[in-house]
PDB file of C-alpha atoms and ligand atoms in Angstrom:
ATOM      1  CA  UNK F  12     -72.780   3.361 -25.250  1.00 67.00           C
ATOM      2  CA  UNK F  13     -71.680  -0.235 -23.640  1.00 82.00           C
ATOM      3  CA  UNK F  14     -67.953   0.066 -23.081  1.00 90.00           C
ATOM      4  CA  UNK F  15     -66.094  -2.719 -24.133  1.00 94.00           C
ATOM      5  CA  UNK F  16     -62.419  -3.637 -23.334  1.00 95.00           C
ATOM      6  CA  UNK F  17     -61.134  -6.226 -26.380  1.00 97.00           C
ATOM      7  CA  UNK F  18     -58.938  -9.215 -26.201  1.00 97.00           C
ATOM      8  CA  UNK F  19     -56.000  -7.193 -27.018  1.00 97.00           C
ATOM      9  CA  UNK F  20     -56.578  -4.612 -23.884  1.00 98.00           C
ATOM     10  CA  UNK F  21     -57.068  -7.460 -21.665  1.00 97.00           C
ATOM     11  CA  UNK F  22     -53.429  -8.638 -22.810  1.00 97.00           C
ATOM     12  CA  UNK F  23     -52.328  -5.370 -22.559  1.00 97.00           C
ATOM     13  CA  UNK F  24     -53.743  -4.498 -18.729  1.00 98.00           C
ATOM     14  CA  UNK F  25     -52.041  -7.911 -17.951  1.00 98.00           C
ATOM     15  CA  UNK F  26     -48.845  -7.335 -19.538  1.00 98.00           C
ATOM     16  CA  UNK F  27     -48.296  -3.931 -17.525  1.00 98.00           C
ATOM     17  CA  UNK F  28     -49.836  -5.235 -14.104  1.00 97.00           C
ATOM     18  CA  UNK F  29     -47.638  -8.147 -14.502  1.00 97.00           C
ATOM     19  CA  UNK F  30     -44.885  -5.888 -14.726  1.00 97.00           C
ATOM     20  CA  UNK F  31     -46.021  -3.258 -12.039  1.00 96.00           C
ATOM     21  CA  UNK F  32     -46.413  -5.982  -9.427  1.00 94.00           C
ATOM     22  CA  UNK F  33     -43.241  -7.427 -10.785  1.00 94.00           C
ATOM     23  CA  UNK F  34     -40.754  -4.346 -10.220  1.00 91.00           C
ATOM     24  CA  UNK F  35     -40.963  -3.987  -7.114  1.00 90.00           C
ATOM     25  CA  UNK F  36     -37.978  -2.196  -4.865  1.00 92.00           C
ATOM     26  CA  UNK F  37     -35.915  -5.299  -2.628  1.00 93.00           C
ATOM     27  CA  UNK F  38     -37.105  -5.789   1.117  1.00 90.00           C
ATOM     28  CA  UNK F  39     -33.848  -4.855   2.102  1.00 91.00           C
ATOM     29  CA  UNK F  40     -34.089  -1.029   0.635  1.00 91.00           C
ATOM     30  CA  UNK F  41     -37.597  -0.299   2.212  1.00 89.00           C
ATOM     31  CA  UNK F  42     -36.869  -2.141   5.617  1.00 89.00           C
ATOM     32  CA  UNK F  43     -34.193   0.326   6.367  1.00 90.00           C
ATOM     33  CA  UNK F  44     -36.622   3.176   5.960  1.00 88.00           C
ATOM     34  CA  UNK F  45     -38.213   1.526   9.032  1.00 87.00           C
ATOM     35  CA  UNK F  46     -34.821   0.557  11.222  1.00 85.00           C
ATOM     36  CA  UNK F  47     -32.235   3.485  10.489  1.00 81.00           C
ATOM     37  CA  UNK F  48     -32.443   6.423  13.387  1.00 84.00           C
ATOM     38  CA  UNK F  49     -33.520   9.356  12.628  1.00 86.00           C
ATOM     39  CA  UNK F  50     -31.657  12.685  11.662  1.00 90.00           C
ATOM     40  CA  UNK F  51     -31.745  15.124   8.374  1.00 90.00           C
ATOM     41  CA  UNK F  52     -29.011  13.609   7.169  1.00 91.00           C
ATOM     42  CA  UNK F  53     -29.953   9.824   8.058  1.00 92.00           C
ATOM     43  CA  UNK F  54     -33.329  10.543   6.239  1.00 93.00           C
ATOM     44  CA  UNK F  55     -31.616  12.850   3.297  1.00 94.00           C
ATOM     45  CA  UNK F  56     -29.376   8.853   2.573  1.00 94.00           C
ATOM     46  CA  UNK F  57     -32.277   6.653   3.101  1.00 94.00           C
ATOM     47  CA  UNK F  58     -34.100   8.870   0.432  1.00 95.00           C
ATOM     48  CA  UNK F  59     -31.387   9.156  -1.336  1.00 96.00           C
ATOM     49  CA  UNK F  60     -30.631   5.223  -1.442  1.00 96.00           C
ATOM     50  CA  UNK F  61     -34.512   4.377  -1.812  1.00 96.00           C
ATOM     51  CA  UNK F  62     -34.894   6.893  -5.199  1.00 97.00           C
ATOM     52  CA  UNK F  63     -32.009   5.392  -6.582  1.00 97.00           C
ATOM     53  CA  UNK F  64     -33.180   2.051  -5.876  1.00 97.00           C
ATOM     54  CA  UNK F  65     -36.728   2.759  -7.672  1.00 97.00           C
ATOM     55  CA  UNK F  66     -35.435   4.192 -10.841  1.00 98.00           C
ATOM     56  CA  UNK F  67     -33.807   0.870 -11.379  1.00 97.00           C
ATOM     57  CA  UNK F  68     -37.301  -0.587 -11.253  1.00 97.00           C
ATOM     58  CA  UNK F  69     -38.672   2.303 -13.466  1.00 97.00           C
ATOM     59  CA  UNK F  70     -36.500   1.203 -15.739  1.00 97.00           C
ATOM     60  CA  UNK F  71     -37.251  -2.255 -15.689  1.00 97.00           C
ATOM     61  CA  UNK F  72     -40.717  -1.860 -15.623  1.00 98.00           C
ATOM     62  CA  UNK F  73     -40.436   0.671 -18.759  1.00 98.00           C
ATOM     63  CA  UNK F  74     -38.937  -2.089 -20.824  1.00 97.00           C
ATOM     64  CA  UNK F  75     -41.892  -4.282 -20.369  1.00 97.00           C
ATOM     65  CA  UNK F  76     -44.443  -1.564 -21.144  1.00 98.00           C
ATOM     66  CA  UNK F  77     -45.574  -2.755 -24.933  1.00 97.00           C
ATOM     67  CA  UNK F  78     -43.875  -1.216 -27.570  1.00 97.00           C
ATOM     68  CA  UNK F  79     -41.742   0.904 -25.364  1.00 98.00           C
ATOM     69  CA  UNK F  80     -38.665  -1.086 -26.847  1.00 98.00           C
ATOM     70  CA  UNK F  81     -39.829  -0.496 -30.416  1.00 97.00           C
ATOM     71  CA  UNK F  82     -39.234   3.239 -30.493  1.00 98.00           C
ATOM     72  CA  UNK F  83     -36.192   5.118 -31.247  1.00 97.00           C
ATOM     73  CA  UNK F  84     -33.643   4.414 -28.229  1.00 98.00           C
ATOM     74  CA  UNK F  85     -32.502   8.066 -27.563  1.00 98.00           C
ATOM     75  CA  UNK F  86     -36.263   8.940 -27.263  1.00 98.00           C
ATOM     76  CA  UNK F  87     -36.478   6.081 -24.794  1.00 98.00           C
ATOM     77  CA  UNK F  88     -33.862   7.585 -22.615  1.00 98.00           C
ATOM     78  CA  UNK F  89     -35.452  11.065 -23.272  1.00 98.00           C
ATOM     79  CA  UNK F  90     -38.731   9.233 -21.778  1.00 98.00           C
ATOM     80  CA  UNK F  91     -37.439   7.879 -18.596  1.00 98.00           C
ATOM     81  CA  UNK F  92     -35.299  11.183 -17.787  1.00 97.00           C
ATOM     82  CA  UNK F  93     -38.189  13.378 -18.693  1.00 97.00           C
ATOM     83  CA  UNK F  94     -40.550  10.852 -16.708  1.00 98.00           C
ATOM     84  CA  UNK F  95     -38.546   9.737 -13.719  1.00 97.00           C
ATOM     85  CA  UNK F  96     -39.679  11.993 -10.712  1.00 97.00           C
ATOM     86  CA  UNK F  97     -43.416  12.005 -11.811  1.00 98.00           C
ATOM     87  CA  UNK F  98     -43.126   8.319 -11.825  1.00 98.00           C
ATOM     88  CA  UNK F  99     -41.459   8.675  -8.374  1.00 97.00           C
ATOM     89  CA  UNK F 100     -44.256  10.782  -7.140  1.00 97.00           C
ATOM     90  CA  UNK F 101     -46.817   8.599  -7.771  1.00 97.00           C
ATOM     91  CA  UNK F 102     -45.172   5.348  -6.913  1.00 95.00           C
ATOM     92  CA  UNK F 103     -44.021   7.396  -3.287  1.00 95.00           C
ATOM     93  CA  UNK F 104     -47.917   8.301  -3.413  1.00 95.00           C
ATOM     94  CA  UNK F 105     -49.162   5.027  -3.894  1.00 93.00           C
ATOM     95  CA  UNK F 106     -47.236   3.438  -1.068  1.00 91.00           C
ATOM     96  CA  UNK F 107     -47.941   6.114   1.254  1.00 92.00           C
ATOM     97  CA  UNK F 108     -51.895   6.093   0.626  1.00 88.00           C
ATOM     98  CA  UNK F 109     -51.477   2.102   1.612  1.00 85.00           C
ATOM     99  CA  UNK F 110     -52.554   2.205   5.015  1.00 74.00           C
ATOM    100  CA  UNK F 111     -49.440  -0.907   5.791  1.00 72.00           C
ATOM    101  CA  UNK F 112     -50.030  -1.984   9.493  1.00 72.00           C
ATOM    102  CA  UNK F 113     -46.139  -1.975  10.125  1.00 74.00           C
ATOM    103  CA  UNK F 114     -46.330   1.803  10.595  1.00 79.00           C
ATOM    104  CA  UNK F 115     -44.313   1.588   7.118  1.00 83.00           C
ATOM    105  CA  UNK F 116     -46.293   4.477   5.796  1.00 87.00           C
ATOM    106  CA  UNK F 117     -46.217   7.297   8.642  1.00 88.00           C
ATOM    107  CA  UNK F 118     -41.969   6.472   8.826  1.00 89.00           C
ATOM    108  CA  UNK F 119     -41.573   7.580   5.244  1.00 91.00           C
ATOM    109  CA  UNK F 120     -43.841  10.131   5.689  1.00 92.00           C
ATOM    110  CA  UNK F 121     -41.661  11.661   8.566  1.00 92.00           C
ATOM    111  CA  UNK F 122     -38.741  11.006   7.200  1.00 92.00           C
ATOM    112  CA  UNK F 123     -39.667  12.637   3.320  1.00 93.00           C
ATOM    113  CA  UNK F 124     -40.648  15.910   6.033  1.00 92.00           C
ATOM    114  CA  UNK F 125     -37.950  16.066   8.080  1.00 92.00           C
ATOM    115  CA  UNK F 126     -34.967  15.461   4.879  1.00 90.00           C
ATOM    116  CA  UNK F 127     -33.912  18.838   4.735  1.00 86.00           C
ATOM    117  CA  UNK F 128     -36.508  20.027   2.009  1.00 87.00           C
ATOM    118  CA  UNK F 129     -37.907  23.628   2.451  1.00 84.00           C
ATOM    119  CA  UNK F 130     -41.327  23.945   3.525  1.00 86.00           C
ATOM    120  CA  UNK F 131     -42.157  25.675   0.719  1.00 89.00           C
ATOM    121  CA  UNK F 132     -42.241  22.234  -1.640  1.00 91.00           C
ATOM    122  CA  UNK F 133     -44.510  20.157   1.309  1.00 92.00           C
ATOM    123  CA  UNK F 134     -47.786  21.763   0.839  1.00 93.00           C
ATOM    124  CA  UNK F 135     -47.947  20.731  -2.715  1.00 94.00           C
ATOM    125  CA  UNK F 136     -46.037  17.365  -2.063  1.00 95.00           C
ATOM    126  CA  UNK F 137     -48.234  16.078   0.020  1.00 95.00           C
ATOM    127  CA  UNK F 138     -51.607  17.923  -1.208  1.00 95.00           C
ATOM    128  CA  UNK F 139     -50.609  15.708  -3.966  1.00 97.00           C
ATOM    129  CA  UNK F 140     -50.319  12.432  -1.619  1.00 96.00           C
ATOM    130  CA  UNK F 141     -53.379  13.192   0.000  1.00 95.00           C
ATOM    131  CA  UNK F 142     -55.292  13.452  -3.492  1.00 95.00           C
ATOM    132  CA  UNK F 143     -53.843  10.283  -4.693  1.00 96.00           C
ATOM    133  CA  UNK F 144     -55.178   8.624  -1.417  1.00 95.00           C
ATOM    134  CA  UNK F 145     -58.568  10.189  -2.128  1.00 94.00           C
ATOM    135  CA  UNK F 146     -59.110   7.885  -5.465  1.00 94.00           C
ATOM    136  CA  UNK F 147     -58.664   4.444  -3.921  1.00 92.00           C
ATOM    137  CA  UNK F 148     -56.926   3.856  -7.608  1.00 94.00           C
ATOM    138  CA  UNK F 149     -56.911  -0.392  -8.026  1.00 93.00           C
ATOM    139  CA  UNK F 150     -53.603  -1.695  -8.792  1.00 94.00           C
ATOM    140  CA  UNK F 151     -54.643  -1.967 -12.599  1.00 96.00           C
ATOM    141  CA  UNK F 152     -55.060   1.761 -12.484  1.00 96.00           C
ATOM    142  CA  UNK F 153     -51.694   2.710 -11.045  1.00 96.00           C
ATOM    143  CA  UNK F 154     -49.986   0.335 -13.639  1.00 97.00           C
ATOM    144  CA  UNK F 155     -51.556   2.253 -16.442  1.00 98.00           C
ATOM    145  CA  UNK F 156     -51.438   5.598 -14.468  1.00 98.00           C
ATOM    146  CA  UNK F 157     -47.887   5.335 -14.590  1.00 98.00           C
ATOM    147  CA  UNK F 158     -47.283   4.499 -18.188  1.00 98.00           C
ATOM    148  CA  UNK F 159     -48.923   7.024 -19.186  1.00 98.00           C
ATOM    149  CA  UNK F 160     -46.861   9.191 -17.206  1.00 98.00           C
ATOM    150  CA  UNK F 161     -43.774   7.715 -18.733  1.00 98.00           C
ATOM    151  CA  UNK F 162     -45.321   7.659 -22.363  1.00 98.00           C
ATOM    152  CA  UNK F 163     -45.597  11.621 -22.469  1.00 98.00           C
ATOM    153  CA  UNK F 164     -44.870  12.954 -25.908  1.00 98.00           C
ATOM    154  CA  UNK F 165     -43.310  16.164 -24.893  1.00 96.00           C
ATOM    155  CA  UNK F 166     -40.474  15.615 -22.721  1.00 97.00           C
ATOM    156  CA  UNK F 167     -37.721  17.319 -24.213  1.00 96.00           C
ATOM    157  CA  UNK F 168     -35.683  16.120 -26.690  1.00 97.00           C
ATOM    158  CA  UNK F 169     -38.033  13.492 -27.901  1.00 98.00           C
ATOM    159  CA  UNK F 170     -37.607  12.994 -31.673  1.00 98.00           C
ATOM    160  CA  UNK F 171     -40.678  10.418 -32.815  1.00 97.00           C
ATOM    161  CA  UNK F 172     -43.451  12.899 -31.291  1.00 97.00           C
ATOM    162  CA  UNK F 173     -46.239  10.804 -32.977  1.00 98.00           C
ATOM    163  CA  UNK F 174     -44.736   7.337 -32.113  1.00 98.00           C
ATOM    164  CA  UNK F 175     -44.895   7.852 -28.431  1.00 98.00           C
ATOM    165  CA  UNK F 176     -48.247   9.894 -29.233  1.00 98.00           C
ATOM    166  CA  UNK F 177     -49.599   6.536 -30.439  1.00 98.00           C
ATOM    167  CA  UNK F 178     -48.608   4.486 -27.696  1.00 98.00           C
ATOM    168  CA  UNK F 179     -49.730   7.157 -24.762  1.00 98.00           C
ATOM    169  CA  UNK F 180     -52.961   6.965 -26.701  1.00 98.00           C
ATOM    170  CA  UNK F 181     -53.561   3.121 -26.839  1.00 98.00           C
ATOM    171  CA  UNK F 182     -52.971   3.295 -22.971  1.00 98.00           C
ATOM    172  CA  UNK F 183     -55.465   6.431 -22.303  1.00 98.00           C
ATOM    173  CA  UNK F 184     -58.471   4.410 -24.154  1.00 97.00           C
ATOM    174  CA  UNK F 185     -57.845   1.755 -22.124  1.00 98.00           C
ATOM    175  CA  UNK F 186     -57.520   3.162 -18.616  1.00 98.00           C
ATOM    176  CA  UNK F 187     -60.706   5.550 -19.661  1.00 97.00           C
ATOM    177  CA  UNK F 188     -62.535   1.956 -20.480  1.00 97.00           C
ATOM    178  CA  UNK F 189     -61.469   0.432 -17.169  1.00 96.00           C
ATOM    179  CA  UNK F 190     -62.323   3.846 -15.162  1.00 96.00           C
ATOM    180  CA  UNK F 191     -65.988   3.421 -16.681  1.00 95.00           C
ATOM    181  CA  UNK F 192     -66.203  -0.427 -15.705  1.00 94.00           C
ATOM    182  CA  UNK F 193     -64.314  -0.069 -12.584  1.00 93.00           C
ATOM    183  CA  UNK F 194     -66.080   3.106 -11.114  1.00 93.00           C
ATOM    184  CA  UNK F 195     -69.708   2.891 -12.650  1.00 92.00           C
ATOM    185  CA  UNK F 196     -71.002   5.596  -9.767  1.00 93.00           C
ATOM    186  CA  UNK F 197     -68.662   7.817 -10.677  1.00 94.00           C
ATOM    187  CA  UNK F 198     -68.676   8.951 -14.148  1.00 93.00           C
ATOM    188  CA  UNK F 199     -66.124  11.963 -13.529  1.00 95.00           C
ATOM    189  CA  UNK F 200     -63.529   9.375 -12.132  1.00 97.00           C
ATOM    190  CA  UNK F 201     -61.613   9.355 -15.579  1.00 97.00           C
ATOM    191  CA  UNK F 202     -61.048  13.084 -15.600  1.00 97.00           C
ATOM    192  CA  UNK F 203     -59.679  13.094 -12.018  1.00 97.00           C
ATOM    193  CA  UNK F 204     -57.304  10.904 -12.498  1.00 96.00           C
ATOM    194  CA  UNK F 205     -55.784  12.487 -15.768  1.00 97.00           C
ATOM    195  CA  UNK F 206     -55.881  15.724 -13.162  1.00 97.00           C
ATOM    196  CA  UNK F 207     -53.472  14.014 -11.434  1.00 96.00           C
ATOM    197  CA  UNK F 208     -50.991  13.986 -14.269  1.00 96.00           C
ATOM    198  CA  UNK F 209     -51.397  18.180 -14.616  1.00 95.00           C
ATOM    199  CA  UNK F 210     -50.290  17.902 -10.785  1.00 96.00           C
ATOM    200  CA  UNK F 211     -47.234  15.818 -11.687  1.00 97.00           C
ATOM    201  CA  UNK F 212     -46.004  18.383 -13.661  1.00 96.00           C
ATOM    202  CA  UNK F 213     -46.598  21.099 -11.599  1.00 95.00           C
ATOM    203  CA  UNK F 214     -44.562  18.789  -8.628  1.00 96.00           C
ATOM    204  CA  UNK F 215     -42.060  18.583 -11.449  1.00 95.00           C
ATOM    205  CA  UNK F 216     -41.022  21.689 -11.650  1.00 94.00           C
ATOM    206  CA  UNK F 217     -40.812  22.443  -7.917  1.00 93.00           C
ATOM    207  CA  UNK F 218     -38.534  19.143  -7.970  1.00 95.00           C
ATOM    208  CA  UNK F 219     -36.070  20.890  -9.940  1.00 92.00           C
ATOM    209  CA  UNK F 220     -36.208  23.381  -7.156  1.00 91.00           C
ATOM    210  CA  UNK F 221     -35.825  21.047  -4.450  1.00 92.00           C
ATOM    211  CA  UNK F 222     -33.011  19.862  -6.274  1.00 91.00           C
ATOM    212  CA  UNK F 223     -30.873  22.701  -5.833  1.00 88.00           C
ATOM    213  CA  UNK F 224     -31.515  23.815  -2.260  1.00 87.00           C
ATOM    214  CA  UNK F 225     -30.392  19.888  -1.469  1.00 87.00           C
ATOM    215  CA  UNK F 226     -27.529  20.807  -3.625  1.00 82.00           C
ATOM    216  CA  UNK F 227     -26.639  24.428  -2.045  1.00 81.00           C
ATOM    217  CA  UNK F 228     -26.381  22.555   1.145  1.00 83.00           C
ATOM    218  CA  UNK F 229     -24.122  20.105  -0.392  1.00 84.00           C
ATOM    219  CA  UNK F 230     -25.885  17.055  -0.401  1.00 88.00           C
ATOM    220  CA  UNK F 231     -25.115  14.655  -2.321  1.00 91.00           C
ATOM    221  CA  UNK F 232     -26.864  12.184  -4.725  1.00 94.00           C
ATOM    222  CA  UNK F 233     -25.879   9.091  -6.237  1.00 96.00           C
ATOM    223  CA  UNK F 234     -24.021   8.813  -9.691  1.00 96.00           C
ATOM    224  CA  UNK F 235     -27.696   7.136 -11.436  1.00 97.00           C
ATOM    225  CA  UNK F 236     -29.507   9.986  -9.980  1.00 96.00           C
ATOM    226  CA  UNK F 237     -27.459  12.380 -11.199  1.00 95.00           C
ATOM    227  CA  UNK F 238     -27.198  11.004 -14.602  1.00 95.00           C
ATOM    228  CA  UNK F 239     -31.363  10.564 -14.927  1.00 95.00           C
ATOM    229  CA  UNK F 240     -31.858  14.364 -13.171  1.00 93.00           C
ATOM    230  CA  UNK F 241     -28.890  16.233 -14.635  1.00 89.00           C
ATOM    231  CA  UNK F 242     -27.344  16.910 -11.799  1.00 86.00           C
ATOM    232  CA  UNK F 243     -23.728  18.223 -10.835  1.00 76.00           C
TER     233      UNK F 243
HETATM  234  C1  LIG S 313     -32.840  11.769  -3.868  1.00 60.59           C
HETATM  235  C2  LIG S 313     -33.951  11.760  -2.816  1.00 60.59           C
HETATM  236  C3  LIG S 313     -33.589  12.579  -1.589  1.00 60.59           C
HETATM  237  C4  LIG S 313     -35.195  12.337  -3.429  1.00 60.59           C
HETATM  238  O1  LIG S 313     -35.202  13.482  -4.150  1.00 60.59           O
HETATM  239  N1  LIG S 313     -36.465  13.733  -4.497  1.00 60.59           N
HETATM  240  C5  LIG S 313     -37.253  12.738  -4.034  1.00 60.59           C
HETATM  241  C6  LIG S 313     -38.661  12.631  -4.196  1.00 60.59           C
HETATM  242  C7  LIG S 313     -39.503  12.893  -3.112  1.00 60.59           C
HETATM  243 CL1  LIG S 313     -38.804  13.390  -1.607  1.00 60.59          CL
HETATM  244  C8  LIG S 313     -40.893  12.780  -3.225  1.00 60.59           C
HETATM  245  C9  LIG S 313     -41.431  12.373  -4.451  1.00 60.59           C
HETATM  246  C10 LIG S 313     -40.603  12.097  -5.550  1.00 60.59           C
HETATM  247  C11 LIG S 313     -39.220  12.225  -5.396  1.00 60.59           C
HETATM  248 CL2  LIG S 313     -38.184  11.875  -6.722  1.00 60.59          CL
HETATM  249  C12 LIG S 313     -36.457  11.835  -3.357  1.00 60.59           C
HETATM  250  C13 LIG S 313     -36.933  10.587  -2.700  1.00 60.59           C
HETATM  251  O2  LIG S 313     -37.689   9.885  -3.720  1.00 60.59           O
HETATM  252  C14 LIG S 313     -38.384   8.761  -3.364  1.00 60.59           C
HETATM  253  C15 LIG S 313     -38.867   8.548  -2.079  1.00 60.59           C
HETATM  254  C16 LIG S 313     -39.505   7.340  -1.742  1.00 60.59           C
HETATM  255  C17 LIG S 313     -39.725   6.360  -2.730  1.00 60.59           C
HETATM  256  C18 LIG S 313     -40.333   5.087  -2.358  1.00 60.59           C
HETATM  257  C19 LIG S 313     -40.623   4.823  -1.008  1.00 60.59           C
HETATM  258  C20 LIG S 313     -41.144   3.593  -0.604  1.00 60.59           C
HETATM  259  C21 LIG S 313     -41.370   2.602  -1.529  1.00 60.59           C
HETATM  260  N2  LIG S 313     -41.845   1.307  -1.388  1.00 60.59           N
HETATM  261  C22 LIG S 313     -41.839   0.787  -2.626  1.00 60.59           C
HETATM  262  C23 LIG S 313     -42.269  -0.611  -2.871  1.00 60.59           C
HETATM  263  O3  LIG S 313     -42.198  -1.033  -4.052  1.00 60.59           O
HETATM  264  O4  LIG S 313     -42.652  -1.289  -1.851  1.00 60.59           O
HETATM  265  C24 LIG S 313     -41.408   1.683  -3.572  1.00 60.59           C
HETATM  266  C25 LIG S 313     -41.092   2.850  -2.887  1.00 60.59           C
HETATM  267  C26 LIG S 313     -40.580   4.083  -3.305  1.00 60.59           C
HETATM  268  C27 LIG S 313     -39.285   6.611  -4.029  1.00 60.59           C
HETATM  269  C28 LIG S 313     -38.625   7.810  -4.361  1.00 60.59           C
END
């Protein structure tokens, strides 16, 4: 049937693109992943520094997502803890598939590998990077990609189930209408990318893992971190 997107989805892509494109992490943050030498350690604080410096956009970028601010505020927090490193992955994913001509990508890349993670949580990390590359998502599809991660109903301790239910639902109908406008050829392309969400949770859990070898070896994270991950 001829797939229409209404007034009100229009507003809606805008509103969240706006807000994507807005929230972005300061010049200052990412140049250093480019200028600071190299060393486990070096890499572990740049990381370290970077994360902490994109959950401060998550969070800004949350507040604009519509109707985010209308649900119950402890479910909101439960939404950004219970959302935070998916959001991370794909955000890290996003940047990395851009092929930036200041060798931008391939430094992160090395520096996420060599940060004292064990090998065990690469394969999937960046069989996850690599898949993300794959879909040549457009920037509309990221936007909504990610609000949908962050509008999951069943992070824990979410109360209003059905309220954030509601809103995760207005966002799938219209990132299934864009993926049929946007990628006419390939009919599937819908399905993929909500595969990509059954990865993120799957990265989620070795995350947790990660977490505590970093923390066995006595790294340390900073305060906003460890008050989003529930750490120390
Ligand atoms: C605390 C640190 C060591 C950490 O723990 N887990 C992860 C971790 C890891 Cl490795 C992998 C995946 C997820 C996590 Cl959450 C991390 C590092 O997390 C990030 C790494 C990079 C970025 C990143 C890099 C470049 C960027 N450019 C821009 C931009 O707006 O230009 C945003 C941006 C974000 C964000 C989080």
């Amino acid at each position: 049937e001829k797939v229409e997107i209404t007034k009100e989805q229009r507003a809606l892509i805008k509103a969240i693109l706006d807000a994507y494109n807005r929230h972005q992490i300061p010049q200052d943050v990412t140049k250093k992943l480019l200028q600071e030498q190299y060393s486990a350690e070096e890499n572990f604080l740049l990381l370290t520094e970077v994360a902490t410096s994109q959950v401060q956009v998550l969070v800004e970028f949350t507040k604009n997502i519509p109707g985010f601010l209308s649900l119950d505020r402890e479910d909101q927090i439960a939404l950004l803890k219970g959302s935070a490193v998916e959001a991370m992955f794909l955000r890290s994913a996003q940047v990395l598939s851009e092929k930036k001509p200041s060798g931008y990508t391939e430094v992160l890349e090395e520096r996420i590998r060599k940060s004292g993670m064990s090998e065990e949580f690469m394969t999937p990390m960046f069989n996850f990077y690599k898949s993300i590359g794959e879909l040549h998502m457009t920037q509309e599809e990221q936007a909504l990609l990610t609000t949908i991660t962050i509008l999951t109903p069943d992070r824990p301790y979410v109360k209003s189930h059905e309220a954030v239910e509601r809103l995760q639902e207005t966002m799938l109908d219209v990132l299934r209408k864009l993926c049929v406008l946007q990628h006419p050829q390939e009919p599937q392309y819908f399905a993929r990318l909500l595969g990509r969400l059954t990865e993120l949770r799957t990265l989620h859990h070795y995350h947790v893992e990660m977490l505590t070898s970093w923390k066995t070896n006595d790294h340390k994270f900073t305060p906003l971190l460890c008050e989003i991950w529930d750490v120390q």
